[in-house]
Coordinates of C-alpha atoms in Angstrom, one line a residue:
Chain A
M1 CA 51.8 25.4 15.4
T2 CA 55.0 23.3 15.2
N3 CA 56.7 24.0 19.0
E4 CA 52.6 22.3 20.0
T5 CA 53.5 19.7 17.9
L6 CA 57.3 19.0 19.6
A7 CA 55.7 19.0 22.7
I8 CA 53.1 16.4 21.6
I9 CA 55.7 13.8 20.1
A10 CA 57.7 14.5 23.3
A11 CA 55.2 14.0 25.6
G12 CA 54.0 10.6 24.1
R13 CA 57.9 9.2 23.9
R14 CA 58.3 10.2 27.8
Q15 CA 55.5 8.5 28.7
R16 CA 56.1 5.0 26.5
R17 CA 60.3 5.5 27.0
R18 CA 58.8 5.9 31.7
R19 CA 56.4 2.6 31.7
W20 CA 59.4 1.8 29.2
V21 CA 61.8 1.8 32.7
L22 CA 59.2 1.1 35.6
V23 CA 58.4 -2.2 33.7
T24 CA 62.2 -3.2 33.2
S25 CA 62.4 -2.2 36.6
V26 CA 60.2 -4.1 38.6
L27 CA 61.1 -7.2 36.4
L28 CA 64.5 -6.7 37.4
V29 CA 64.0 -6.5 41.5
M30 CA 61.2 -10.0 40.9
A31 CA 64.0 -11.6 39.7
C32 CA 66.9 -10.3 41.8
M33 CA 64.0 -11.8 44.5
L34 CA 63.4 -15.0 42.7
C35 CA 67.1 -15.7 42.8
C36 CA 67.0 -14.8 46.6
A37 CA 65.0 -17.5 46.7
M38 CA 66.5 -20.3 45.4
L39 CA 69.3 -19.4 47.6
L40 CA 67.3 -19.8 50.6
L41 CA 65.0 -21.9 49.7
G42 CA 65.5 -25.9 49.7
N43 CA 65.5 -28.9 51.9
T44 CA 66.8 -26.7 55.4
I45 CA 66.0 -23.1 54.4
Y46 CA 68.7 -21.0 55.6
P47 CA 68.7 -17.5 56.7
I48 CA 69.9 -15.1 54.4
K49 CA 72.6 -13.8 56.7
D50 CA 74.2 -18.0 56.2
V51 CA 73.4 -17.2 52.6
I52 CA 75.7 -13.6 52.1
R53 CA 78.2 -15.0 54.4
V54 CA 78.3 -18.6 51.9
L55 CA 78.6 -16.5 49.1
S56 CA 81.2 -14.2 50.1
G57 CA 83.3 -16.9 50.2
E58 CA 83.1 -18.4 54.5
E59 CA 82.7 -22.3 55.4
L60 CA 79.3 -23.3 56.9
K61 CA 78.8 -26.8 57.3
G62 CA 76.4 -28.0 55.7
A63 CA 74.9 -24.3 54.4
S64 CA 78.5 -24.7 51.8
F65 CA 77.7 -27.8 50.6
A66 CA 74.0 -26.6 49.4
I67 CA 74.7 -23.6 48.0
N68 CA 78.0 -23.3 46.4
T69 CA 76.8 -26.8 44.8
I70 CA 73.5 -26.9 44.5
R71 CA 71.7 -24.0 45.2
L72 CA 73.6 -21.3 42.8
P73 CA 74.4 -23.3 39.8
R74 CA 70.9 -24.2 39.5
M75 CA 69.9 -20.4 40.4
L76 CA 72.5 -19.3 38.2
A77 CA 71.7 -22.0 35.0
G78 CA 67.9 -20.8 35.6
L79 CA 68.7 -17.3 34.6
F80 CA 70.9 -17.5 32.1
A81 CA 69.0 -19.7 30.4
G82 CA 66.0 -17.9 31.1
F83 CA 66.9 -14.6 29.5
A84 CA 68.8 -16.5 26.8
F85 CA 65.8 -18.3 25.4
G86 CA 63.6 -14.5 26.3
I87 CA 65.9 -12.5 24.3
A88 CA 66.2 -15.0 21.1
G89 CA 62.8 -15.9 21.3
Y90 CA 61.5 -11.9 20.8
V91 CA 64.4 -12.0 17.9
F92 CA 62.5 -14.2 16.4
Q93 CA 59.3 -13.4 17.5
T94 CA 59.3 -9.4 15.9
M95 CA 61.1 -10.3 12.8
L96 CA 58.8 -12.9 11.7
R97 CA 56.5 -10.5 12.7
N98 CA 54.1 -13.9 14.4
P99 CA 54.4 -15.4 17.9
L100 CA 54.2 -18.3 16.3
A101 CA 57.7 -18.0 14.3
N102 CA 59.2 -19.0 17.0
P103 CA 62.9 -21.9 18.1
N104 CA 60.9 -24.1 20.3
V105 CA 57.9 -23.9 18.6
I106 CA 59.0 -24.9 14.3
G107 CA 61.7 -27.2 15.6
I108 CA 65.3 -25.1 15.6
T109 CA 65.5 -26.3 19.1
S110 CA 64.8 -29.9 18.6
G111 CA 67.2 -29.4 15.5
S112 CA 70.3 -28.5 18.1
S113 CA 68.5 -31.1 20.0
A114 CA 69.0 -34.1 17.6
A115 CA 72.0 -32.8 16.4
A116 CA 73.1 -32.8 20.4
V117 CA 71.9 -36.5 20.8
F118 CA 73.3 -37.5 17.6
F119 CA 76.8 -36.8 18.7
I120 CA 76.2 -38.1 22.0
T121 CA 74.4 -41.4 21.4
V122 CA 76.4 -42.5 18.2
L123 CA 79.7 -40.6 18.0
H124 CA 80.3 -40.1 21.7
S125 CA 81.3 -36.2 21.1
S126 CA 82.8 -34.8 24.2
R127 CA 80.5 -32.3 26.0
A128 CA 82.5 -29.2 23.3
L129 CA 81.7 -31.0 20.4
V130 CA 78.1 -31.5 21.6
S131 CA 77.4 -27.4 21.6
V132 CA 79.1 -27.0 18.5
A133 CA 76.6 -29.7 17.0
A134 CA 74.1 -28.2 18.6
V135 CA 74.9 -25.1 17.4
V136 CA 75.5 -25.8 14.1
G137 CA 72.0 -28.3 14.0
G138 CA 69.7 -25.2 14.5
L139 CA 71.1 -23.4 11.5
V140 CA 70.6 -26.4 9.5
T141 CA 67.0 -26.7 10.8
V142 CA 66.8 -22.8 9.9
V143 CA 68.2 -23.5 6.0
V144 CA 65.9 -26.6 5.5
M145 CA 63.4 -25.2 6.6
Y146 CA 63.9 -21.9 4.8
L147 CA 64.3 -23.5 1.7
F148 CA 61.5 -26.0 1.9
S149 CA 58.3 -22.6 2.5
R150 CA 59.9 -20.0 -0.1
G151 CA 57.9 -21.7 -2.7
K152 CA 56.8 -19.8 -4.9
A153 CA 56.3 -16.5 -2.6
F154 CA 57.7 -16.8 1.0
S155 CA 55.2 -16.7 3.1
I156 CA 55.2 -17.0 7.5
G157 CA 52.2 -19.0 7.8
R158 CA 53.8 -21.6 5.2
L159 CA 57.4 -21.9 7.5
I160 CA 55.7 -22.0 10.9
L161 CA 53.7 -25.1 9.0
I162 CA 56.7 -26.6 7.9
G163 CA 58.8 -25.5 11.0
I164 CA 55.9 -28.1 12.9
G165 CA 55.9 -30.7 10.9
I166 CA 60.2 -30.7 11.4
Q167 CA 60.0 -30.6 14.8
A168 CA 57.5 -33.6 15.5
M169 CA 59.9 -35.3 12.6
L170 CA 63.0 -34.3 14.5
D171 CA 61.7 -35.3 17.9
A172 CA 60.9 -38.7 16.7
V173 CA 64.4 -39.1 15.5
I174 CA 65.4 -37.7 18.5
S175 CA 63.5 -40.7 20.7
Y176 CA 65.0 -43.8 17.7
L177 CA 68.7 -41.8 19.0
L178 CA 67.6 -42.7 23.0
L179 CA 66.3 -45.8 21.6
I180 CA 69.3 -47.6 20.3
S181 CA 71.7 -45.3 23.2
S182 CA 74.1 -47.3 25.3
Q183 CA 72.4 -47.0 29.4
Q184 CA 75.9 -44.9 30.2
D185 CA 74.8 -42.3 26.5
L186 CA 71.1 -42.0 28.5
P187 CA 71.7 -39.5 31.2
A188 CA 73.9 -37.2 28.8
A189 CA 71.1 -37.6 26.0
I190 CA 67.7 -37.4 28.1
R191 CA 69.0 -33.9 28.9
W192 CA 67.9 -32.5 25.7
L193 CA 64.9 -33.6 25.9
S194 CA 63.1 -32.2 28.6
G195 CA 64.2 -28.5 30.1
S196 CA 65.0 -29.1 34.4
L197 CA 67.4 -27.6 36.3
N198 CA 69.1 -30.7 38.8
G199 CA 72.2 -31.1 38.4
A200 CA 73.6 -28.0 37.0
Q201 CA 76.8 -27.3 37.4
M202 CA 79.2 -24.6 38.4
K203 CA 81.8 -25.8 35.3
E204 CA 79.2 -26.6 32.6
L205 CA 78.1 -23.2 33.2
L206 CA 80.8 -20.9 31.2
P207 CA 80.1 -21.2 28.3
L208 CA 76.3 -20.0 28.7
V209 CA 77.5 -16.9 30.5
I210 CA 80.3 -15.8 27.7
A211 CA 77.3 -16.9 25.0
V212 CA 75.2 -14.2 27.1
C213 CA 77.2 -12.3 27.8
M214 CA 78.7 -11.2 23.9
L215 CA 75.0 -11.7 22.5
T216 CA 73.6 -10.0 24.0
P217 CA 75.3 -6.6 23.5
F218 CA 75.5 -7.5 19.9
L219 CA 71.6 -8.0 19.9
V220 CA 70.9 -4.6 21.6
I221 CA 73.1 -3.3 18.6
L222 CA 71.1 -4.3 16.1
G223 CA 67.9 -3.9 18.3
K224 CA 67.4 -1.1 16.0
Q225 CA 67.6 -2.6 12.4
L226 CA 65.2 -5.3 14.4
S227 CA 62.0 -2.9 14.8
I228 CA 62.9 -1.2 11.3
L229 CA 62.8 -5.4 9.6
E230 CA 59.3 -5.3 12.0
L231 CA 58.2 -3.1 9.2
G232 CA 58.8 -4.8 6.1
E233 CA 61.4 -6.1 3.7
Q234 CA 61.0 -3.1 1.4
T235 CA 60.3 -0.4 3.8
A236 CA 63.5 -1.7 5.7
S237 CA 65.4 -1.6 3.1
S238 CA 64.2 2.0 1.6
L239 CA 64.9 2.7 4.7
G240 CA 68.5 1.1 4.8
V241 CA 69.3 -1.7 6.7
A242 CA 70.7 -4.4 4.7
T243 CA 68.4 -6.2 5.4
D244 CA 70.0 -9.9 4.2
K245 CA 72.9 -9.1 6.6
T246 CA 71.0 -7.9 9.1
R247 CA 68.6 -11.0 8.9
V248 CA 71.4 -13.4 9.0
A249 CA 73.3 -11.8 11.5
L250 CA 70.0 -12.0 14.1
I251 CA 69.5 -15.5 13.6
V252 CA 73.4 -17.2 14.5
S253 CA 73.4 -14.9 17.0
S254 CA 70.4 -15.4 18.5
V255 CA 70.4 -19.5 17.7
C256 CA 73.7 -19.8 19.0
M257 CA 72.3 -18.4 22.0
I258 CA 69.4 -21.2 22.4
A259 CA 72.0 -24.0 21.6
I260 CA 74.3 -23.0 23.6
A261 CA 71.7 -22.4 26.8
T262 CA 69.8 -25.8 25.7
A263 CA 73.0 -27.4 26.0
T264 CA 73.2 -26.7 29.5
T265 CA 69.4 -26.4 30.7
G266 CA 67.4 -28.5 27.9
P267 CA 64.9 -27.3 25.8
I268 CA 62.7 -25.5 28.9
A269 CA 59.7 -25.4 27.5
F270 CA 57.9 -22.7 25.9
V271 CA 60.1 -20.2 28.0
S272 CA 61.2 -18.4 24.2
F273 CA 57.4 -18.8 23.1
L274 CA 56.2 -16.5 25.8
A275 CA 58.7 -14.2 26.8
G276 CA 57.9 -12.1 23.7
P277 CA 54.5 -11.6 24.0
I278 CA 54.3 -11.1 27.5
A279 CA 57.1 -8.1 27.3
N280 CA 55.3 -6.3 24.4
R281 CA 51.4 -6.6 26.3
L282 CA 53.5 -5.3 29.3
V283 CA 55.6 -2.4 27.7
G284 CA 53.5 -2.2 25.0
I285 CA 55.3 -1.3 21.5
G286 CA 57.9 1.2 20.4
F287 CA 60.7 1.2 21.9
S288 CA 63.2 -3.1 21.6
N289 CA 61.8 -4.9 24.1
L290 CA 64.6 -7.5 24.2
I291 CA 66.0 -6.7 27.7
P292 CA 62.3 -6.5 29.2
A293 CA 61.6 -9.9 27.5
G294 CA 64.7 -11.4 28.4
L295 CA 64.0 -10.8 32.0
V296 CA 60.6 -12.3 31.8
G297 CA 62.5 -15.2 30.5
V298 CA 64.7 -14.9 34.3
N299 CA 61.7 -14.7 35.6
L300 CA 59.3 -17.4 34.2
V301 CA 62.0 -19.8 34.4
L302 CA 63.1 -19.4 38.0
A303 CA 59.2 -19.0 39.2
A304 CA 58.1 -22.4 37.2
D305 CA 60.9 -24.0 38.7
L306 CA 60.0 -22.9 42.5
I307 CA 56.9 -23.8 41.6
G308 CA 57.9 -27.9 40.1
Q309 CA 60.3 -27.7 44.0
F310 CA 58.0 -26.9 45.9
A311 CA 54.5 -26.7 45.1
F312 CA 54.0 -30.3 44.9
E313 CA 53.6 -33.2 46.5
Y314 CA 56.7 -34.7 44.2
R315 CA 59.1 -32.3 42.6
F316 CA 58.8 -31.2 38.8
P317 CA 61.6 -30.3 36.9
V318 CA 61.4 -26.7 35.2
G319 CA 60.1 -27.5 31.6
V320 CA 56.9 -29.6 33.2
I321 CA 55.5 -26.2 34.4
T322 CA 56.1 -23.5 31.2
G323 CA 55.0 -26.5 29.5
I324 CA 51.8 -26.4 31.4
L325 CA 52.0 -22.4 31.2
G326 CA 52.8 -22.1 27.3
A327 CA 50.9 -24.7 25.6
P328 CA 47.7 -23.5 26.2
Y329 CA 48.3 -20.0 24.6
L330 CA 50.0 -22.1 21.7
I331 CA 46.2 -23.6 20.9
Y332 CA 44.7 -19.6 21.7
L333 CA 47.3 -18.5 19.0
L334 CA 46.5 -21.2 16.1
I335 CA 42.9 -20.4 16.6
R336 CA 43.8 -16.7 16.1
M337 CA 45.6 -16.9 13.2
N338 CA 43.4 -19.8 11.3
R339 CA 40.4 -17.8 12.0
K340 CA 42.3 -14.7 10.9
G341 CA 42.9 -16.3 8.1
E342 CA 47.4 -16.6 8.4
L343 CA 47.4 -20.8 8.4
Chain B
M1 CA 65.0 23.6 -0.8
K2 CA 66.4 20.1 -2.0
P3 CA 69.1 20.3 -3.8
T4 CA 69.0 19.0 -8.2
H5 CA 70.2 15.4 -8.9
V6 CA 70.6 13.5 -11.8
F7 CA 68.9 10.7 -11.3
Q8 CA 69.0 8.1 -14.3
A9 CA 68.6 3.8 -15.7
E10 CA 70.5 3.0 -18.0
Q11 CA 69.6 -0.2 -20.6
L12 CA 67.7 -0.7 -17.5
V13 CA 66.8 -5.0 -17.7
A14 CA 64.7 -5.8 -15.1
G15 CA 62.3 -8.7 -13.4
Y16 CA 61.5 -11.6 -9.9
D17 CA 64.1 -14.9 -11.4
H18 CA 63.4 -16.3 -14.5
K19 CA 60.4 -13.9 -15.5
T20 CA 61.5 -10.3 -17.1
I21 CA 59.9 -7.7 -17.0
I22 CA 61.7 -4.8 -17.9
Q23 CA 62.8 -4.8 -21.1
G24 CA 65.8 -2.4 -21.5
I25 CA 64.2 0.9 -20.1
D26 CA 67.0 4.6 -20.7
L27 CA 64.7 7.4 -18.2
V28 CA 66.2 10.2 -16.5
I29 CA 64.0 11.5 -13.8
P30 CA 63.0 14.9 -13.5
S31 CA 64.8 16.6 -11.2
N32 CA 62.3 18.5 -8.9
K33 CA 59.6 17.9 -10.4
I34 CA 56.2 15.1 -10.0
S35 CA 56.5 12.3 -12.5
I36 CA 54.0 9.8 -12.7
I37 CA 54.7 6.2 -14.0
I38 CA 51.3 4.6 -15.6
G39 CA 50.7 1.8 -17.7
A40 CA 47.8 -1.7 -17.8
N41 CA 48.7 -4.2 -15.4
G42 CA 51.0 -6.3 -15.2
C43 CA 53.1 -3.8 -18.1
G44 CA 55.8 -3.0 -15.2
K45 CA 55.1 0.4 -13.3
S46 CA 55.8 -1.1 -10.0
T47 CA 58.0 -3.4 -11.1
L48 CA 60.1 -0.5 -12.5
L49 CA 59.7 1.4 -9.6
K50 CA 60.7 -1.0 -6.9
T51 CA 63.8 -1.5 -9.0
L52 CA 65.0 2.4 -9.6
A53 CA 64.0 1.7 -5.3
R54 CA 66.7 -0.6 -5.3
L55 CA 64.4 -3.3 -4.1
I56 CA 65.4 -5.3 -6.9
K57 CA 68.5 -6.2 -8.2
P58 CA 68.5 -5.5 -11.7
I59 CA 69.5 -8.2 -14.7
S60 CA 70.9 -6.0 -16.0
G61 CA 71.6 -1.7 -17.3
K62 CA 72.9 0.2 -14.7
I63 CA 70.5 2.7 -12.0
T64 CA 72.9 6.3 -11.0
L65 CA 72.6 9.1 -8.7
D66 CA 74.8 12.2 -9.5
G67 CA 76.9 9.8 -12.0
K68 CA 77.6 7.1 -8.7
A69 CA 75.8 3.6 -9.5
I70 CA 73.2 3.2 -6.7
G71 CA 74.3 -0.2 -5.5
K72 CA 77.8 1.0 -4.7
I73 CA 76.5 3.3 -2.1
P74 CA 76.2 2.5 1.4
P75 CA 72.5 1.5 2.2
K76 CA 71.9 4.1 4.7
Q77 CA 73.1 7.1 3.3
L78 CA 71.4 6.2 0.2
A79 CA 68.5 6.2 2.5
R80 CA 69.3 9.9 2.8
I81 CA 68.5 10.6 0.2
V82 CA 66.1 8.0 -2.0
G83 CA 62.8 7.3 -0.3
L84 CA 60.1 4.5 -1.0
L85 CA 56.8 4.1 0.3
P86 CA 55.9 0.6 -0.7
Q87 CA 52.2 -0.6 -1.6
S88 CA 51.0 -2.5 1.4
P89 CA 53.5 -1.7 4.2
I90 CA 53.4 -3.1 7.5
V91 CA 52.0 -2.5 10.6
P92 CA 52.8 -3.5 13.5
E93 CA 50.7 -4.2 15.8
G94 CA 49.7 -1.5 18.1
I95 CA 52.5 1.1 17.3
S96 CA 51.6 4.8 18.4
V97 CA 51.8 6.7 15.1
A98 CA 54.6 8.9 16.6
D99 CA 56.8 6.2 17.1
L100 CA 55.7 4.7 13.4
V101 CA 56.7 8.0 12.1
G102 CA 59.6 8.1 13.8
R103 CA 61.3 5.0 12.3
G104 CA 61.2 6.8 9.0
R105 CA 64.4 7.7 10.9
F106 CA 67.0 5.5 11.3
P107 CA 69.4 6.5 8.0
H108 CA 69.7 9.8 9.9
Q109 CA 70.7 8.4 13.2
T110 CA 74.0 6.3 13.7
L111 CA 75.2 3.7 16.5
L112 CA 76.6 6.4 19.2
R113 CA 74.3 9.1 17.9
G114 CA 70.2 7.8 19.6
W115 CA 67.5 10.5 19.1
T116 CA 67.9 13.8 19.0
K117 CA 65.9 16.8 19.0
K118 CA 66.4 16.7 15.3
D119 CA 64.5 13.7 14.5
S120 CA 62.1 15.0 16.9
E121 CA 61.8 17.6 14.8
A122 CA 61.8 15.7 11.1
V123 CA 58.8 13.6 13.0
A124 CA 57.0 17.4 13.1
E125 CA 57.0 18.8 10.6
A126 CA 56.1 15.4 8.4
M127 CA 52.8 14.9 11.0
A128 CA 52.1 18.5 10.1
I129 CA 52.5 18.3 6.6
M130 CA 50.7 15.2 6.5
N131 CA 48.0 16.9 9.0
I132 CA 47.8 14.3 11.6
T133 CA 49.2 16.3 14.3
E134 CA 46.4 15.0 16.5
F135 CA 47.3 11.1 16.2
A136 CA 50.8 11.4 17.3
N137 CA 49.7 9.0 20.3
H138 CA 46.8 7.1 18.7
N139 CA 47.1 3.4 18.5
I140 CA 47.8 3.1 14.5
D141 CA 45.3 0.0 14.5
E142 CA 42.1 2.8 15.6
L143 CA 43.4 5.1 12.6
S144 CA 41.1 4.6 9.3
G145 CA 42.2 3.8 6.3
G146 CA 42.5 7.5 4.7
Q147 CA 44.8 8.3 7.7
R148 CA 46.4 4.9 7.4
Q149 CA 48.3 5.7 3.9
R150 CA 48.7 9.4 5.6
V151 CA 51.1 8.4 8.6
W152 CA 52.6 5.9 6.3
I153 CA 53.5 9.3 3.6
A154 CA 54.6 11.6 6.9
M155 CA 57.0 7.9 7.1
A156 CA 58.6 8.5 4.6
L157 CA 58.3 12.0 4.6
A158 CA 60.9 12.1 7.8
Q159 CA 63.1 10.6 5.9
Q160 CA 63.7 14.0 4.4
T161 CA 65.2 13.0 1.4
D162 CA 65.1 15.0 -1.9
I163 CA 63.7 12.2 -3.8
L164 CA 60.4 9.4 -2.9
F165 CA 58.7 6.8 -4.6
L166 CA 55.6 5.5 -3.9
D167 CA 53.8 3.1 -5.4
E168 CA 50.3 3.7 -5.9
P169 CA 49.9 5.7 -2.7
T170 CA 46.0 6.5 -3.1
T171 CA 44.7 2.7 -4.2
F172 CA 41.8 1.5 -1.5
L173 CA 41.6 4.9 -1.0
D174 CA 37.7 7.2 -1.4
I175 CA 38.3 9.4 -4.3
T176 CA 37.7 12.1 -1.7
Y177 CA 40.9 10.9 0.2
Q178 CA 43.0 10.6 -3.3
V179 CA 42.7 13.8 -4.0
E180 CA 44.0 14.7 -0.6
I181 CA 47.0 12.7 -1.1
L182 CA 48.1 13.8 -4.3
D183 CA 46.7 17.8 -2.9
L184 CA 49.2 17.3 0.1
L185 CA 52.3 15.3 -2.2
T186 CA 52.3 18.2 -4.6
D187 CA 52.6 20.8 -2.1
L188 CA 55.7 19.1 -0.9
N189 CA 56.8 19.3 -4.1
R190 CA 56.0 22.3 -4.4
K191 CA 56.9 23.6 -0.6
H192 CA 59.7 22.0 -0.6
G193 CA 61.3 21.3 -4.1
T194 CA 61.4 16.8 -3.5
T195 CA 61.8 14.8 -6.6
I196 CA 58.6 12.6 -6.3
V197 CA 58.1 9.9 -8.5
M198 CA 55.2 7.5 -8.6
V199 CA 53.2 5.1 -10.0
L200 CA 49.4 6.2 -10.1
H201 CA 46.6 3.7 -11.5
D202 CA 44.5 6.9 -12.7
I203 CA 44.9 8.3 -15.8
N204 CA 42.9 11.3 -14.9
L205 CA 44.7 12.2 -11.7
S206 CA 47.6 11.1 -13.0
A207 CA 47.5 13.5 -15.5
R208 CA 46.1 16.2 -13.9
Y209 CA 49.1 15.7 -10.6
A210 CA 51.8 14.8 -13.0
D211 CA 55.0 17.1 -14.3
H212 CA 55.7 14.1 -16.6
I213 CA 54.5 11.7 -17.8
F214 CA 56.0 8.6 -18.1
A215 CA 54.6 5.6 -20.5
L216 CA 54.9 2.4 -20.2
D217 CA 54.0 -1.4 -22.4
K218 CA 55.1 -4.2 -21.9
G219 CA 58.0 -3.5 -20.0
K220 CA 59.5 -1.0 -22.7
L221 CA 59.2 3.0 -21.9
V222 CA 56.8 4.0 -24.9
T223 CA 57.0 7.6 -24.2
E224 CA 57.0 10.4 -21.5
G225 CA 56.6 14.5 -21.9
E226 CA 54.3 16.7 -20.2
P227 CA 51.0 15.9 -19.9
S228 CA 49.8 17.4 -22.3
K229 CA 51.7 16.1 -25.0
V230 CA 51.5 12.8 -23.7
I231 CA 48.2 12.0 -23.3
T232 CA 46.6 11.5 -26.3
S233 CA 43.9 9.2 -27.6
D234 CA 46.7 7.7 -29.6
M235 CA 48.5 6.5 -27.2
V236 CA 45.7 5.4 -24.5
K237 CA 45.0 2.8 -27.7
H238 CA 48.6 2.0 -27.4
I239 CA 48.3 1.5 -24.2
F240 CA 45.6 0.5 -22.1
G241 CA 43.1 -0.8 -26.0
L242 CA 41.1 1.6 -24.9
D243 CA 39.3 4.5 -27.4
C244 CA 38.6 7.0 -26.2
T245 CA 38.0 11.5 -26.4
V246 CA 40.9 13.3 -25.0
I247 CA 39.5 16.4 -23.8
E248 CA 40.5 19.9 -21.9
D249 CA 39.8 19.2 -18.0
P250 CA 37.7 22.2 -16.9
L251 CA 39.6 22.6 -14.0
S252 CA 43.0 22.4 -14.6
G253 CA 43.7 22.2 -18.2
S254 CA 45.3 19.4 -17.9
P255 CA 43.8 16.4 -20.6
L256 CA 41.0 14.2 -19.3
V257 CA 40.2 10.8 -20.7
V258 CA 36.8 10.2 -21.4
P259 CA 36.4 6.2 -22.5
K260 CA 34.0 4.5 -24.9
G261 CA 32.3 1.8 -24.3
R262 CA 30.1 -0.4 -26.8
Y263 CA 26.8 1.8 -25.1
H264 CA 28.9 4.9 -24.5
I265 CA 30.2 5.2 -28.5
G266 CA 30.0 8.9 -28.9
S267 CA 30.2 10.6 -32.9

């Protein structure tokens, strides 16, 4: 009897594993195709062999400049930022067991932006310091939100509502800082307002690349703890997860990721919000969907950027397109939560 | 058979933020037996269970497992010996039964060693004991309350601990399922020697299934021992404030509490 049971369990696991691998592979292939499209398309469409020659170091008139200076940094910024947003969003949504509990919706991204804009416009700090301020700003927002939502008993619904309120307040602070800022600070500050891959530069990508390459393996390792935390505080601690330490590690690393990504591309609306639920829908629940969520993020950012660049008469920054995609889903979730009586 | 453990609390005081609920309790959990904690609403039975299962940090006093303070044992190592089924566990939407039960294997896994055959076997065995094999690859949202509760207990069983705490494992279940769950837990105790400690609401089911009763009142341990010695009409009056007659359960021989009411005073 037990052998039969073993076979049933093994079959189920195999099937779910296969689906995970399949979806992840498809997402990976799609991301690669979008990356290629980002390099090929533009004012001039270069043939693939020219792109390969340029990337391998050859100097081609016109193509070298367009690809090395404009398209490649743009593609890499979208790639790494999309991945970071997707992963960080998934971590928050899974940990708090609610798709609304997302850095983008509950004001953590705005906390980063407000701190960054303050350091740019008022303190005229260096780029590095601004990035640090963004990380700290995001973490401070988390702490403030947690303190406000504690009340008599911690409730995720309350945390989300408070987060939305904090988000509105912080956005007002950002607008005020932009109004009083001087002309020369404005371009640097405005980047923090809305997501765009325009003007991405190779040398500015380094911190993001380092953050993603270092924090992703760390979060993948914590993925197992994350899937236990999802069962609630009590079950998690009785299964031997050090819940407080794990939660702090998850929050700090995902806020770092999202703040550094935002420093590079600006807050690309709703990517971190959409990636996790899309990945869960595609793969199903069972194994950790951290990597699929990151890949969905990449696909969303790159596809939205291509749409923004080429689908309309005017060029729209990527954040406008993802905003249009994400807003209806946010409204849908709010309505559903309200119906279930969770808000 | 599971090994014998000495699990005890000394001068235990515990509660939440500013409110002390457990007011100095000394107890030793009888190893390889079924113990049931009873008491009126708000007497602290759930708090006691959670404190013993290290979900709540005691205000003072100590809890030891084989002479070692449980706070000093690494959480994962402790989770291989002591397990807990909380009162209202949270289900991730859309997870399959086998995957959920499989999560109970977490304390047995390490960073490098992922899922092994041993994990599959533990899951298969737990599902067989709880009689849920047929649902293995079903989505948990499709199951009834009683079936779900069996899945949760199976998850705690897959953890393969020697001691298992359960916080009201039969609440919200029909009487049929209550008896079924308690029978399955008794199987577990008799066949594997698992030490079981649970909070139960129903005093008559407690009397039937317990080897040992802990009776709590206002955060204090009033009395403990075999059901036939502990459950008397005086004790029920003291703990629940209920007038009753205690007779012998015709099926199990354990004490059976027959409550008196204003319309049924008896003689």
